């Protein structure tokens, strides 16, 4: 292993600029002549717009333009789209209401975009927005997930009767029913998966510039996937032809899914800069993030497990209502369907699984992927259900898991829900986690806690997720409109340093470091001579971006493939230079060596020769610069067991996370320091969901939790230090042997925590977020 | 109105409106964009700077209130490219991911040292970080960074 190669906890390249305050986030960029955009948003959850009078605002000081949905439509700027089709049980595609970027005649949630004011300064735009006169006729609102499709509910979209987007059954219902009919026992649970606001710390922002000479629009924006944004904005929104649109995601302050999607604001900024022929800048504030970023989760579910007399799982059935909000966000339909139901097997060899998902519209912000996306919802439901099964059967929660695990010699393992798991050793992770958590000593700790008046509980969560998104053919079969390969270009410069262009995007993950380690290892080039470039459609060749823990598992492999091509080309050049046969050239640690001699040539010399080809092999192109695409053969399936110990104060309902252990299988680790950081962050995200975070709309559709004062984010004193371990297996489909690690914590943590609380109090379920009030009430009911 | 103040050891001045926040003055007029804005309710701490040696959320302070004050931002800590020990500790302990909360975390870390000394236990740091939100790191490495940075500041 090279000192800074694969497996080393190398300090991050990106840190110096961030620590010096020299990061360059979208909001940090100002350009000459820029104007400022301010969005006028709907104060109503549901209303008809009877008229908009912009004249007073347009005449206000500093105002450059006031634009509405009519202006947008007149310019042929298309509505926002949803890119994944789900077929409903009537054989028709999901219902897709029009989603104009600026309202046309109707608003459907608080924060919906009504008009944009563009002025010389932001305060002028804000002041003028108050002068826009909008006549609303409010309509009753639908805000409750479970009730949205019920009888007598207000209809939101004409195209979606009963507010249903799709009904999507999956699995063999008859066989499932049969298994249930003959089961020894049926255990069940009903629960909600609380709605979350993703809240990356940098709010969304965009800066649009139009060059009337080249007719090119440059859009700097908070994006996790610049090329996807360019593609959708060009192909579906008619913002500009793809080759006349440049999307740049400079430094981006976290994403967690919220910056994948094509939103109204970025589209409007791109369009407006051409319309007013001035640069237009929009910097969202936190209130806007709460109102108009896509939210996450928001399911109401019930699930049942059929068990035999030994506690083996025979069949599972699930019914879920998923709230998609007022409109379909870019990838919304696939989250409660393919990313959810296909993960319901978890780590278990349950032979039959049947699920029904009803996706509904409500007068709330659109809901889409948020860290984990579908997999946290599936894991939470399953792992809570497993604990209920254990209690019903009188089995230890570890034991019931162990009895039902897919055995390690059964991989690759075809689940009954489409996915074929690559590799795993679930018992190894469980054993290691129990050891690290000192499960054997739990009873004594609980006893000791009791003496202090505290209820101590322990909870398990054994999760599996699907990462490395995704094999393009599978995406196509499922109704997705894109391929999910990744691309890379690895370029030597004549002076021997290397630029790596990746189509993934780093917004905290540390790709500039991890990918440099890959290249350092493979090409034998010093780490400091490698620069990783991403996030600019004018610099990187193409790419599908970063989400679904795909960057290393898909993007990293593309880089490795490009390196392979360089090595192969270099062999020809070195053979010629050293007057040897190509077959006699060996490459190791950056050097081409003639086998059995001490003749060698460093790859940097080879690169120089390729650019100064005075003595060069015939038929070989000059230059030392290769690109590659990689389309994964399968998803990757990280898995693990998390164990949480809580102490509940029965008098106050306050829950303290007393201990937390995570043992994960991410395959091979390239930078263990970075991986561990991802695990920490994911777990705390999961602690947020389990204990603190809950996005609430009232029955009128008003957003009650619209700031950090009402929506509780996890803070430093909400978590302890974690015990982290790894139980890696080798995924055969992935050439680098990696699986992905960015979402695991957020998936594994919520059920581990709630299982621990239920265990502490002695109840079968506690809803998330398990706030002191909720927990106190549960304590009362248990007493 | 015109304000004069000291920012990162140098005299600075500017024309501001009465309603201009210190953070906007720093970012937009002085173009010190290392100080970030993560919220609009003074909850996140991305905007923390030092004013006369005390940590302040620069989104809670009007620029005119800083007239005559000595302000230090994240840009004022390093000696050229040589990081301040607190900054170095964040790098060494992977105390940052996306970097957006980081300037505020570093400044708050320095303030914790000012008030609690250089020998910090984890519980103190966790409690004192109550005004700073990070969505990326899960805090463990931030706590470690601040403790180690505090120790290193004596060297
Ligand atoms: S921006 Fe000042 S506390 Fe959030
Ligand atoms: S490092 Fe991203 S918010 Fe803290």
Tab-separated table of C-alpha atoms and ligand atoms in Angstrom, chain A residues 200-202 253-254 256 507-508, chain B residues 95-102 105 133-137 142, ligand 2:
chain	number	residue	atom	x	y	z
A	200	UNK	CA	-28.123	20.846	4.212
A	201	UNK	CA	-26.498	23.789	6.000
A	202	UNK	CA	-26.027	25.795	2.831
A	253	UNK	CA	-22.526	23.003	1.430
A	254	UNK	CA	-24.101	19.607	1.811
A	256	UNK	CA	-28.270	14.822	1.315
A	507	UNK	CA	-20.438	18.367	-1.441
A	508	UNK	CA	-18.801	17.153	1.715
B	95	UNK	CA	-13.738	18.000	11.756
B	96	UNK	CA	-15.356	19.177	8.534
B	97	UNK	CA	-17.056	17.745	5.508
B	98	UNK	CA	-18.871	20.258	3.312
B	99	UNK	CA	-17.177	23.106	5.125
B	100	UNK	CA	-20.247	25.285	5.384
B	101	UNK	CA	-20.616	25.245	9.171
B	102	UNK	CA	-16.859	25.127	9.631
B	105	UNK	CA	-17.369	26.005	14.392
B	133	UNK	CA	-25.517	23.222	13.721
B	134	UNK	CA	-23.636	20.846	11.458
B	135	UNK	CA	-25.561	18.491	9.197
B	136	UNK	CA	-22.537	16.595	7.917
B	137	UNK	CA	-20.139	15.452	10.579
B	142	UNK	CA	-15.711	18.558	15.645
C	2	LIG	S1	-19.415	20.215	7.581
C	2	LIG	FE1	-21.234	20.419	6.414
C	2	LIG	S2	-22.553	21.382	7.814
C	2	LIG	FE2	-20.834	20.958	9.035
